[in-house]
């Protein structure tokens, strides 16, 4: 996950947002940095590094975060099939961030992808100084004629997750927590809260939401996105208050919630960003109800390819239910625990959100 820096957005004349399809995949093999290799061009020759070479810079969460670093890298690697030579610089601390962006630019590559709010300032600085390089940044908005923000309206899909959670809860309480009180995190939590409210209104129920107050804009947060033990402690506190479905919005910290749920018994987890059924250890599969998906992989792939054919623009990409940039994963092993009527209601709500007859609002919406 990522927080959002206070960086202004400017949308210039370079437009045309791509239509995205597909599901988030897991981590592919790591390419070591040893110079930027040339990629084959369409005519069978060799493309120049400045045109077809790409560098990605992770945030301080590292590469295998089971979140947006991992899925962004999978997308950039997928673009190799389309002639993009991809390599990654892994940040392991805040001191790595700006130097890694500088190194990515100095590689001579024509496309630099950065991930998360921690890299916003460095991205803006390097983009301004290198107008001939195309930049994109995930889960953040940065100003620049050569910078494309990659954003996701996760509240839409989280609304469906909240409705589902309320519908399957046996205790009448569900919970959520975040890694930090920051817009890309609380956007998930806002949608989840509205979904719970919608279920209560539709069924005359009174399912409680623990861990987030959308009016006060405050709730349960671990304060980071790496410490799994903190995730387990916060999740256990939600379980102690009666929550039997928990949605952690905290990157790899969420694995602590899965551990707490498995230990508690009778508690399920909704993962975020990618399908936790595929990215978490198999031991957690029996407690994974679904996942709120961001198709970062496909977005990154298409944007990376656009830098090779002069179709790249700085118009923000916003993933929605309509363009399949966000969505819900299958129920997998817990499919039998979701009543058919409830699953049908969730499907209908998705169609209504796409049609505009149901609106999911959040002050953090992109």
mmCIF file of C-alpha atoms in Angstrom:
data_model
loop_
_atom_site.group_PDB
_atom_site.id
_atom_site.type_symbol
_atom_site.label_atom_id
_atom_site.label_comp_id
_atom_site.label_asym_id
_atom_site.label_seq_id
_atom_site.Cartn_x
_atom_site.Cartn_y
_atom_site.Cartn_z
ATOM 1 C CA UNK A 1 0.000 0.000 0.000
ATOM 2 C CA UNK A 2 0.954 3.578 -0.282
ATOM 3 C CA UNK A 3 0.214 6.956 1.181
ATOM 4 C CA UNK A 4 -0.418 10.028 -0.931
ATOM 5 C CA UNK A 5 1.986 12.943 -0.901
ATOM 6 C CA UNK A 6 0.738 16.477 -1.323
ATOM 7 C CA UNK A 7 1.824 16.921 -4.919
ATOM 8 C CA UNK A 8 -0.407 18.835 -7.357
ATOM 9 C CA UNK A 9 -1.742 17.239 -10.514
ATOM 10 C CA UNK A 10 -1.811 18.814 -13.938
ATOM 11 C CA UNK A 11 -3.410 17.057 -16.856
ATOM 12 C CA UNK A 12 -2.037 18.401 -20.115
ATOM 13 C CA UNK A 13 -3.082 17.725 -23.661
ATOM 14 C CA UNK A 14 -1.526 14.266 -23.906
ATOM 15 C CA UNK A 15 -4.601 12.096 -23.459
ATOM 16 C CA UNK A 16 -6.262 8.728 -24.112
ATOM 17 C CA UNK A 17 -6.625 6.333 -21.202
ATOM 18 C CA UNK A 18 -6.147 2.638 -22.014
ATOM 19 C CA UNK A 19 -8.874 0.084 -21.377
ATOM 20 C CA UNK A 20 -7.588 -2.596 -19.021
ATOM 21 C CA UNK A 21 -8.549 -6.238 -18.660
ATOM 22 C CA UNK A 22 -7.147 -9.209 -16.777
ATOM 23 C CA UNK A 23 -6.313 -10.335 -13.258
ATOM 24 C CA UNK A 24 -3.343 -9.642 -11.016
ATOM 25 C CA UNK A 25 -0.615 -12.256 -11.224
ATOM 26 C CA UNK A 26 2.143 -13.151 -8.772
ATOM 27 C CA UNK A 27 5.794 -12.229 -8.724
ATOM 28 C CA UNK A 28 7.948 -13.293 -11.666
ATOM 29 C CA UNK A 29 11.729 -13.763 -11.581
ATOM 30 C CA UNK A 30 13.976 -10.884 -10.598
ATOM 31 C CA UNK A 31 16.199 -9.246 -13.227
ATOM 32 C CA UNK A 32 19.516 -8.140 -11.783
ATOM 33 C CA UNK A 33 20.813 -4.685 -12.608
ATOM 34 C CA UNK A 34 23.879 -4.860 -14.797
ATOM 35 C CA UNK A 35 23.177 -2.221 -17.418
ATOM 36 C CA UNK A 36 20.180 -1.757 -19.647
ATOM 37 C CA UNK A 37 19.981 -4.331 -22.418
ATOM 38 C CA UNK A 38 18.485 -3.453 -25.759
ATOM 39 C CA UNK A 39 15.141 -5.013 -26.658
ATOM 40 C CA UNK A 40 14.233 -6.305 -30.101
ATOM 41 C CA UNK A 41 12.317 -3.876 -32.279
ATOM 42 C CA UNK A 42 9.303 -4.631 -34.443
ATOM 43 C CA UNK A 43 11.449 -4.918 -37.575
ATOM 44 C CA UNK A 44 13.743 -7.504 -36.021
ATOM 45 C CA UNK A 45 16.563 -5.046 -35.341
ATOM 46 C CA UNK A 46 17.752 -3.697 -32.028
ATOM 47 C CA UNK A 47 15.839 -0.945 -30.274
ATOM 48 C CA UNK A 48 17.753 1.821 -28.563
ATOM 49 C CA UNK A 49 17.918 1.730 -24.774
ATOM 50 C CA UNK A 50 16.341 5.154 -24.484
ATOM 51 C CA UNK A 51 13.228 3.951 -26.339
ATOM 52 C CA UNK A 52 12.595 0.378 -25.184
ATOM 53 C CA UNK A 53 14.396 0.083 -21.858
ATOM 54 C CA UNK A 54 12.474 0.461 -18.572
ATOM 55 C CA UNK A 55 13.491 0.818 -14.939
ATOM 56 C CA UNK A 56 11.206 0.322 -11.941
ATOM 57 C CA UNK A 57 11.967 1.693 -8.470
ATOM 58 C CA UNK A 58 10.197 0.085 -5.489
ATOM 59 C CA UNK A 59 9.246 1.916 -2.337
ATOM 60 C CA UNK A 60 10.904 0.997 0.954
ATOM 61 C CA UNK A 61 8.647 -2.052 1.323
ATOM 62 C CA UNK A 62 10.848 -3.935 -1.127
ATOM 63 C CA UNK A 63 9.853 -6.136 -4.042
ATOM 64 C CA UNK A 64 8.121 -9.152 -2.519
ATOM 65 C CA UNK A 65 5.506 -7.168 -0.587
ATOM 66 C CA UNK A 66 2.474 -9.189 -1.777
ATOM 67 C CA UNK A 67 1.134 -5.801 -2.792
ATOM 68 C CA UNK A 68 1.724 -3.088 -5.365
ATOM 69 C CA UNK A 69 5.507 -3.412 -5.714
ATOM 70 C CA UNK A 70 5.096 -7.074 -6.555
ATOM 71 C CA UNK A 71 2.230 -6.625 -9.009
ATOM 72 C CA UNK A 72 3.851 -3.569 -10.642
ATOM 73 C CA UNK A 73 6.999 -5.569 -11.284
ATOM 74 C CA UNK A 74 4.950 -8.442 -12.710
ATOM 75 C CA UNK A 75 3.377 -5.962 -15.132
ATOM 76 C CA UNK A 76 6.701 -4.530 -16.221
ATOM 77 C CA UNK A 77 8.078 -8.010 -16.772
ATOM 78 C CA UNK A 78 4.995 -8.932 -18.794
ATOM 79 C CA UNK A 79 5.786 -5.987 -21.080
ATOM 80 C CA UNK A 80 9.016 -7.727 -22.070
ATOM 81 C CA UNK A 81 6.934 -9.842 -24.448
ATOM 82 C CA UNK A 82 6.124 -6.571 -26.232
ATOM 83 C CA UNK A 83 9.721 -5.410 -26.552
ATOM 84 C CA UNK A 84 10.352 -3.682 -23.218
ATOM 85 C CA UNK A 85 13.628 -4.552 -21.471
ATOM 86 C CA UNK A 86 12.709 -4.375 -17.786
ATOM 87 C CA UNK A 87 14.904 -4.114 -14.719
ATOM 88 C CA UNK A 88 14.180 -3.106 -11.115
ATOM 89 C CA UNK A 89 15.940 -1.151 -8.387
ATOM 90 C CA UNK A 90 14.816 -2.371 -4.963
ATOM 91 C CA UNK A 91 14.600 0.165 -2.143
ATOM 92 C CA UNK A 92 15.031 -1.291 1.338
ATOM 93 C CA UNK A 93 14.986 1.981 3.268
ATOM 94 C CA UNK A 94 14.000 5.618 2.798
ATOM 95 C CA UNK A 95 17.619 6.539 2.034
ATOM 96 C CA UNK A 96 17.488 4.385 -1.109
ATOM 97 C CA UNK A 97 14.522 6.155 -2.683
ATOM 98 C CA UNK A 98 15.858 9.319 -4.341
ATOM 99 C CA UNK A 99 19.211 7.750 -5.324
ATOM 100 C CA UNK A 100 17.405 4.850 -6.972
ATOM 101 C CA UNK A 101 15.253 7.190 -9.063
ATOM 102 C CA UNK A 102 18.388 9.090 -10.080
ATOM 103 C CA UNK A 103 20.097 5.825 -11.013
ATOM 104 C CA UNK A 104 17.048 4.749 -13.037
ATOM 105 C CA UNK A 105 17.202 7.970 -15.053
ATOM 106 C CA UNK A 106 20.962 7.790 -15.507
ATOM 107 C CA UNK A 107 20.613 4.280 -16.961
ATOM 108 C CA UNK A 108 19.480 5.908 -20.196
ATOM 109 C CA UNK A 109 16.136 4.107 -20.199
ATOM 110 C CA UNK A 110 13.188 5.873 -21.776
ATOM 111 C CA UNK A 111 10.655 4.792 -19.128
ATOM 112 C CA UNK A 112 10.898 4.998 -15.331
ATOM 113 C CA UNK A 113 8.176 3.495 -13.123
ATOM 114 C CA UNK A 114 8.026 4.435 -9.431
ATOM 115 C CA UNK A 115 5.765 2.918 -6.811
ATOM 116 C CA UNK A 116 4.042 4.813 -4.019
ATOM 117 C CA UNK A 117 3.973 8.157 -2.263
ATOM 118 C CA UNK A 118 7.504 7.841 -0.873
ATOM 119 C CA UNK A 119 8.804 8.304 -4.404
ATOM 120 C CA UNK A 120 6.574 11.240 -5.364
ATOM 121 C CA UNK A 121 9.063 14.041 -4.686
ATOM 122 C CA UNK A 122 11.961 12.276 -6.408
ATOM 123 C CA UNK A 123 9.743 11.400 -9.362
ATOM 124 C CA UNK A 124 8.606 14.987 -9.771
ATOM 125 C CA UNK A 125 12.153 16.324 -9.522
ATOM 126 C CA UNK A 126 13.625 13.885 -12.039
ATOM 127 C CA UNK A 127 10.686 14.230 -14.438
ATOM 128 C CA UNK A 128 11.099 17.996 -14.517
ATOM 129 C CA UNK A 129 14.824 17.662 -15.146
ATOM 130 C CA UNK A 130 14.410 14.976 -17.832
ATOM 131 C CA UNK A 131 11.485 15.926 -20.081
ATOM 132 C CA UNK A 132 12.456 13.331 -22.706
ATOM 133 C CA UNK A 133 11.987 10.443 -20.249
ATOM 134 C CA UNK A 134 8.507 9.014 -19.655
ATOM 135 C CA UNK A 135 7.562 8.438 -16.008
ATOM 136 C CA UNK A 136 4.652 6.688 -14.325
ATOM 137 C CA UNK A 137 3.903 6.407 -10.616
ATOM 138 C CA UNK A 138 1.605 3.898 -8.926
ATOM 139 C CA UNK A 139 -0.951 4.991 -6.304
ATOM 140 C CA UNK A 140 0.121 8.601 -6.423
ATOM 141 C CA UNK A 141 -0.526 11.814 -8.322
ATOM 142 C CA UNK A 142 2.477 13.805 -9.510
ATOM 143 C CA UNK A 143 2.529 16.883 -11.742
ATOM 144 C CA UNK A 144 4.346 16.734 -15.048
ATOM 145 C CA UNK A 145 3.763 16.615 -18.781
ATOM 146 C CA UNK A 146 5.813 13.403 -18.863
ATOM 147 C CA UNK A 147 4.350 11.727 -15.728
ATOM 148 C CA UNK A 148 1.374 9.361 -15.798
ATOM 149 C CA UNK A 149 -0.331 8.630 -12.450
ATOM 150 C CA UNK A 150 -1.658 5.073 -12.091
ATOM 151 C CA UNK A 151 -4.615 5.229 -9.695
ATOM 152 C CA UNK A 152 -7.430 2.914 -8.620
ATOM 153 C CA UNK A 153 -10.904 3.662 -7.281
ATOM 154 C CA UNK A 154 -10.692 0.804 -4.807
ATOM 155 C CA UNK A 155 -13.698 2.112 -2.859
ATOM 156 C CA UNK A 156 -15.920 0.659 -5.584
ATOM 157 C CA UNK A 157 -14.669 -2.891 -5.146
ATOM 158 C CA UNK A 158 -14.339 -2.498 -1.358
ATOM 159 C CA UNK A 159 -18.044 -1.566 -1.262
ATOM 160 C CA UNK A 160 -18.805 -5.014 -2.651
ATOM 161 C CA UNK A 161 -16.420 -6.559 -0.106
ATOM 162 C CA UNK A 162 -18.127 -4.740 2.779
ATOM 163 C CA UNK A 163 -21.561 -5.874 1.634
ATOM 164 C CA UNK A 164 -20.268 -9.446 1.334
ATOM 165 C CA UNK A 165 -18.570 -9.340 4.745
ATOM 166 C CA UNK A 166 -21.711 -8.103 6.463
ATOM 167 C CA UNK A 167 -23.727 -10.805 4.734
ATOM 168 C CA UNK A 168 -21.532 -13.712 5.873
ATOM 169 C CA UNK A 169 -20.777 -12.459 9.390
ATOM 170 C CA UNK A 170 -22.042 -14.732 12.155
ATOM 171 C CA UNK A 171 -21.156 -12.366 15.008
ATOM 172 C CA UNK A 172 -22.705 -9.220 13.548
ATOM 173 C CA UNK A 173 -19.343 -7.442 13.502
ATOM 174 C CA UNK A 174 -16.668 -7.008 10.839
ATOM 175 C CA UNK A 175 -13.368 -5.162 10.979
ATOM 176 C CA UNK A 176 -10.739 -3.375 8.957
ATOM 177 C CA UNK A 177 -7.400 -1.734 9.677
ATOM 178 C CA UNK A 178 -4.706 0.031 7.694
ATOM 179 C CA UNK A 179 -0.977 0.451 7.576
ATOM 180 C CA UNK A 180 -1.359 4.231 7.789
ATOM 181 C CA UNK A 181 -4.092 6.858 7.777
ATOM 182 C CA UNK A 182 -3.436 7.843 4.171
ATOM 183 C CA UNK A 183 -5.750 8.231 1.159
ATOM 184 C CA UNK A 184 -4.853 5.091 -0.818
ATOM 185 C CA UNK A 185 -5.473 3.118 2.389
ATOM 186 C CA UNK A 186 -8.572 4.860 3.682
ATOM 187 C CA UNK A 187 -10.135 4.739 0.210
ATOM 188 C CA UNK A 188 -10.464 0.971 0.683
ATOM 189 C CA UNK A 189 -11.851 1.477 4.177
ATOM 190 C CA UNK A 190 -14.437 4.044 3.041
ATOM 191 C CA UNK A 191 -15.838 1.678 0.442
ATOM 192 C CA UNK A 192 -15.884 -1.197 2.934
ATOM 193 C CA UNK A 193 -17.812 0.919 5.442
ATOM 194 C CA UNK A 194 -20.383 1.970 2.841
ATOM 195 C CA UNK A 195 -20.865 -1.632 1.777
ATOM 196 C CA UNK A 196 -21.619 -2.663 5.359
ATOM 197 C CA UNK A 197 -24.099 0.216 5.627
ATOM 198 C CA UNK A 198 -25.751 -0.815 2.379
ATOM 199 C CA UNK A 199 -26.191 -4.386 3.607
ATOM 200 C CA UNK A 200 -27.722 -3.176 6.859
ATOM 201 C CA UNK A 201 -30.139 -0.919 4.978
ATOM 202 C CA UNK A 202 -31.144 -3.653 2.536
ATOM 203 C CA UNK A 203 -31.668 -6.335 5.165
ATOM 204 C CA UNK A 204 -32.731 -4.407 8.248
ATOM 205 C CA UNK A 205 -29.540 -5.626 9.909
ATOM 206 C CA UNK A 206 -27.169 -3.967 12.351
ATOM 207 C CA UNK A 207 -23.750 -5.357 11.493
ATOM 208 C CA UNK A 208 -21.075 -3.283 13.228
ATOM 209 C CA UNK A 209 -17.897 -2.043 11.576
ATOM 210 C CA UNK A 210 -14.858 -1.993 13.856
ATOM 211 C CA UNK A 211 -11.593 -0.267 12.985
ATOM 212 C CA UNK A 212 -12.680 2.677 10.838
ATOM 213 C CA UNK A 213 -14.899 5.713 11.379
ATOM 214 C CA UNK A 214 -15.436 7.363 7.978
ATOM 215 C CA UNK A 215 -16.862 10.506 9.570
ATOM 216 C CA UNK A 216 -14.082 11.068 12.110
ATOM 217 C CA UNK A 217 -11.544 9.833 9.507
ATOM 218 C CA UNK A 218 -9.814 7.747 12.150
ATOM 219 C CA UNK A 219 -9.482 4.095 13.055
ATOM 220 C CA UNK A 220 -7.038 1.238 13.618
ATOM 221 C CA UNK A 221 -3.596 1.562 12.003
ATOM 222 C CA UNK A 222 -0.306 -0.260 12.468
ATOM 223 C CA UNK A 223 1.870 2.684 11.446
ATOM 224 C CA UNK A 224 3.845 0.774 8.832
ATOM 225 C CA UNK A 225 3.529 -1.757 6.018
ATOM 226 C CA UNK A 226 6.264 -4.233 6.951
ATOM 227 C CA UNK A 227 5.825 -5.414 10.575
ATOM 228 C CA UNK A 228 3.658 -8.533 10.376
ATOM 229 C CA UNK A 229 3.513 -8.839 14.166
ATOM 230 C CA UNK A 230 1.785 -5.462 14.414
ATOM 231 C CA UNK A 231 -0.802 -6.708 11.938
ATOM 232 C CA UNK A 232 -1.472 -9.747 14.072
ATOM 233 C CA UNK A 233 -1.865 -7.627 17.206
ATOM 234 C CA UNK A 234 -4.288 -5.178 15.602
ATOM 235 C CA UNK A 235 -6.295 -7.983 13.998
ATOM 236 C CA UNK A 236 -6.502 -9.808 17.318
ATOM 237 C CA UNK A 237 -7.890 -6.653 18.925
ATOM 238 C CA UNK A 238 -10.629 -6.568 16.263
ATOM 239 C CA UNK A 239 -11.358 -10.259 16.833
ATOM 240 C CA UNK A 240 -11.562 -9.657 20.587
ATOM 241 C CA UNK A 241 -14.249 -7.059 19.868
ATOM 242 C CA UNK A 242 -16.282 -9.597 17.917
ATOM 243 C CA UNK A 243 -15.173 -9.169 14.311
ATOM 244 C CA UNK A 244 -15.291 -12.406 12.323
ATOM 245 C CA UNK A 245 -14.400 -10.926 8.918
ATOM 246 C CA UNK A 246 -11.328 -8.646 8.675
ATOM 247 C CA UNK A 247 -9.966 -6.610 5.764
ATOM 248 C CA UNK A 248 -6.344 -5.505 6.371
ATOM 249 C CA UNK A 249 -5.162 -2.676 4.107
ATOM 250 C CA UNK A 250 -1.511 -2.784 5.029
ATOM 251 C CA UNK A 251 0.562 -4.602 2.435
ATOM 252 C CA UNK A 252 2.546 -7.488 3.877
ATOM 253 C CA UNK A 253 1.485 -6.466 7.414
ATOM 254 C CA UNK A 254 -1.869 -7.981 6.486
ATOM 255 C CA UNK A 255 -0.329 -11.436 6.750
ATOM 256 C CA UNK A 256 -0.469 -10.924 10.499
ATOM 257 C CA UNK A 257 -4.243 -10.613 10.232
ATOM 258 C CA UNK A 258 -4.383 -13.892 8.336
ATOM 259 C CA UNK A 259 -2.325 -15.528 11.072
ATOM 260 C CA UNK A 260 -4.621 -14.172 13.790
ATOM 261 C CA UNK A 261 -7.697 -15.346 11.888
ATOM 262 C CA UNK A 262 -6.268 -18.826 11.412
ATOM 263 C CA UNK A 263 -5.416 -19.096 15.107
ATOM 264 C CA UNK A 264 -8.816 -17.809 16.218
ATOM 265 C CA UNK A 265 -10.956 -20.099 14.091
ATOM 266 C CA UNK A 266 -14.250 -18.955 12.634
ATOM 267 C CA UNK A 267 -12.670 -15.748 11.299
ATOM 268 C CA UNK A 268 -12.107 -14.980 7.623
ATOM 269 C CA UNK A 269 -9.953 -12.394 5.852
ATOM 270 C CA UNK A 270 -10.451 -10.202 2.804
ATOM 271 C CA UNK A 271 -7.081 -9.470 1.169
ATOM 272 C CA UNK A 272 -6.349 -6.376 -0.928
ATOM 273 C CA UNK A 273 -4.358 -5.369 -4.029
ATOM 274 C CA UNK A 274 -3.918 -8.868 -5.441
ATOM 275 C CA UNK A 275 -5.531 -12.270 -4.932
ATOM 276 C CA UNK A 276 -4.256 -13.406 -1.552
ATOM 277 C CA UNK A 277 -5.196 -16.963 -2.463
ATOM 278 C CA UNK A 278 -2.304 -16.913 -4.927
ATOM 279 C CA UNK A 279 0.205 -14.693 -3.119
ATOM 280 C CA UNK A 280 -0.110 -15.697 0.551
ATOM 281 C CA UNK A 281 1.187 -18.993 1.959
ATOM 282 C CA UNK A 282 -1.175 -21.895 1.223
ATOM 283 C CA UNK A 283 -1.902 -22.327 4.936
ATOM 284 C CA UNK A 284 -4.112 -19.231 4.787
ATOM 285 C CA UNK A 285 -6.290 -20.359 1.898
ATOM 286 C CA UNK A 286 -9.046 -21.809 4.143
ATOM 287 C CA UNK A 287 -9.672 -18.398 5.759
ATOM 288 C CA UNK A 288 -9.542 -16.178 2.637
ATOM 289 C CA UNK A 289 -13.059 -15.036 1.776
ATOM 290 C CA UNK A 290 -12.065 -12.927 -1.253
ATOM 291 C CA UNK A 291 -9.667 -10.145 -2.250
ATOM 292 C CA UNK A 292 -10.202 -6.564 -3.413
ATOM 293 C CA UNK A 293 -8.179 -6.511 -6.617
ATOM 294 C CA UNK A 294 -6.235 -3.715 -8.258
ATOM 295 C CA UNK A 295 -5.088 -4.792 -11.696
ATOM 296 C CA UNK A 296 -1.795 -2.988 -11.376
ATOM 297 C CA UNK A 297 -0.079 -5.604 -13.493
ATOM 298 C CA UNK A 298 -2.115 -4.991 -16.630
ATOM 299 C CA UNK A 299 -2.093 -1.216 -16.163
ATOM 300 C CA UNK A 300 1.700 -1.165 -15.891
ATOM 301 C CA UNK A 301 2.111 -3.486 -18.846
ATOM 302 C CA UNK A 302 -0.010 -1.376 -21.184
ATOM 303 C CA UNK A 303 1.540 1.902 -20.049
ATOM 304 C CA UNK A 304 5.066 0.507 -20.446
ATOM 305 C CA UNK A 305 4.258 -0.639 -23.973
ATOM 306 C CA UNK A 306 2.801 2.793 -24.780
ATOM 307 C CA UNK A 307 6.244 4.308 -24.213
ATOM 308 C CA UNK A 308 7.616 2.298 -27.139
ATOM 309 C CA UNK A 309 5.192 3.516 -29.821
ATOM 310 C CA UNK A 310 4.716 7.198 -28.970
ATOM 311 C CA UNK A 311 1.204 6.618 -27.554
ATOM 312 C CA UNK A 312 2.242 7.404 -23.950
ATOM 313 C CA UNK A 313 0.263 10.242 -22.345
ATOM 314 C CA UNK A 314 0.224 11.949 -18.958
ATOM 315 C CA UNK A 315 -3.518 11.518 -18.501
ATOM 316 C CA UNK A 316 -4.062 9.600 -15.244
ATOM 317 C CA UNK A 317 -5.174 6.015 -15.533
ATOM 318 C CA UNK A 318 -7.955 5.327 -13.017
ATOM 319 C CA UNK A 319 -8.936 1.702 -12.490
ATOM 320 C CA UNK A 320 -12.668 1.186 -11.876
ATOM 321 C CA UNK A 321 -15.181 -1.633 -11.880
ATOM 322 C CA UNK A 322 -16.222 -0.526 -15.351
ATOM 323 C CA UNK A 323 -12.789 -0.887 -16.941
ATOM 324 C CA UNK A 324 -11.940 -3.889 -14.729
ATOM 325 C CA UNK A 325 -9.065 -2.071 -13.106
ATOM 326 C CA UNK A 326 -10.577 -3.062 -9.738
ATOM 327 C CA UNK A 327 -12.766 -5.988 -8.746
ATOM 328 C CA UNK A 328 -13.341 -8.909 -6.401
ATOM 329 C CA UNK A 329 -11.450 -12.197 -6.530
ATOM 330 C CA UNK A 330 -13.317 -15.521 -6.450
ATOM 331 C CA UNK A 331 -14.398 -16.942 -3.083
ATOM 332 C CA UNK A 332 -12.173 -19.995 -3.689
ATOM 333 C CA UNK A 333 -12.318 -22.438 -0.744
ATOM 334 C CA UNK A 334 -15.028 -20.424 1.036
ATOM 335 C CA UNK A 335 -17.476 -20.388 -1.878
ATOM 336 C CA UNK A 336 -19.827 -22.738 -0.036
ATOM 337 C CA UNK A 337 -20.010 -20.280 2.882
ATOM 338 C CA UNK A 338 -21.448 -17.533 0.658
ATOM 339 C CA UNK A 339 -25.203 -18.002 0.117
ATOM 340 C CA UNK A 340 -26.225 -17.918 -3.529
ATOM 341 C CA UNK A 341 -28.636 -15.065 -2.870
ATOM 342 C CA UNK A 342 -25.863 -12.978 -1.294
ATOM 343 C CA UNK A 343 -23.488 -13.661 -4.193
ATOM 344 C CA UNK A 344 -26.236 -12.582 -6.604
ATOM 345 C CA UNK A 345 -26.754 -9.363 -4.633
ATOM 346 C CA UNK A 346 -23.047 -8.580 -4.840
ATOM 347 C CA UNK A 347 -23.059 -9.188 -8.603
ATOM 348 C CA UNK A 348 -26.083 -6.924 -8.996
ATOM 349 C CA UNK A 349 -24.441 -4.177 -6.954
ATOM 350 C CA UNK A 350 -21.403 -4.336 -9.180
ATOM 351 C CA UNK A 351 -23.603 -3.789 -12.226
ATOM 352 C CA UNK A 352 -25.389 -0.909 -10.495
ATOM 353 C CA UNK A 353 -22.098 0.815 -9.620
ATOM 354 C CA UNK A 354 -20.928 0.469 -13.222
ATOM 355 C CA UNK A 355 -24.276 1.841 -14.456
ATOM 356 C CA UNK A 356 -24.100 4.760 -12.020
ATOM 357 C CA UNK A 357 -27.293 3.930 -10.156
ATOM 358 C CA UNK A 358 -25.240 3.199 -7.018
ATOM 359 C CA UNK A 359 -22.529 5.727 -6.155
ATOM 360 C CA UNK A 360 -19.582 5.029 -3.876
ATOM 361 C CA UNK A 361 -18.252 8.305 -2.459
ATOM 362 C CA UNK A 362 -14.986 9.000 -0.687
ATOM 363 C CA UNK A 363 -12.993 12.192 -0.089
ATOM 364 C CA UNK A 364 -9.963 10.126 -1.123
ATOM 365 C CA UNK A 365 -11.327 9.010 -4.501
ATOM 366 C CA UNK A 366 -8.949 9.609 -7.448
#
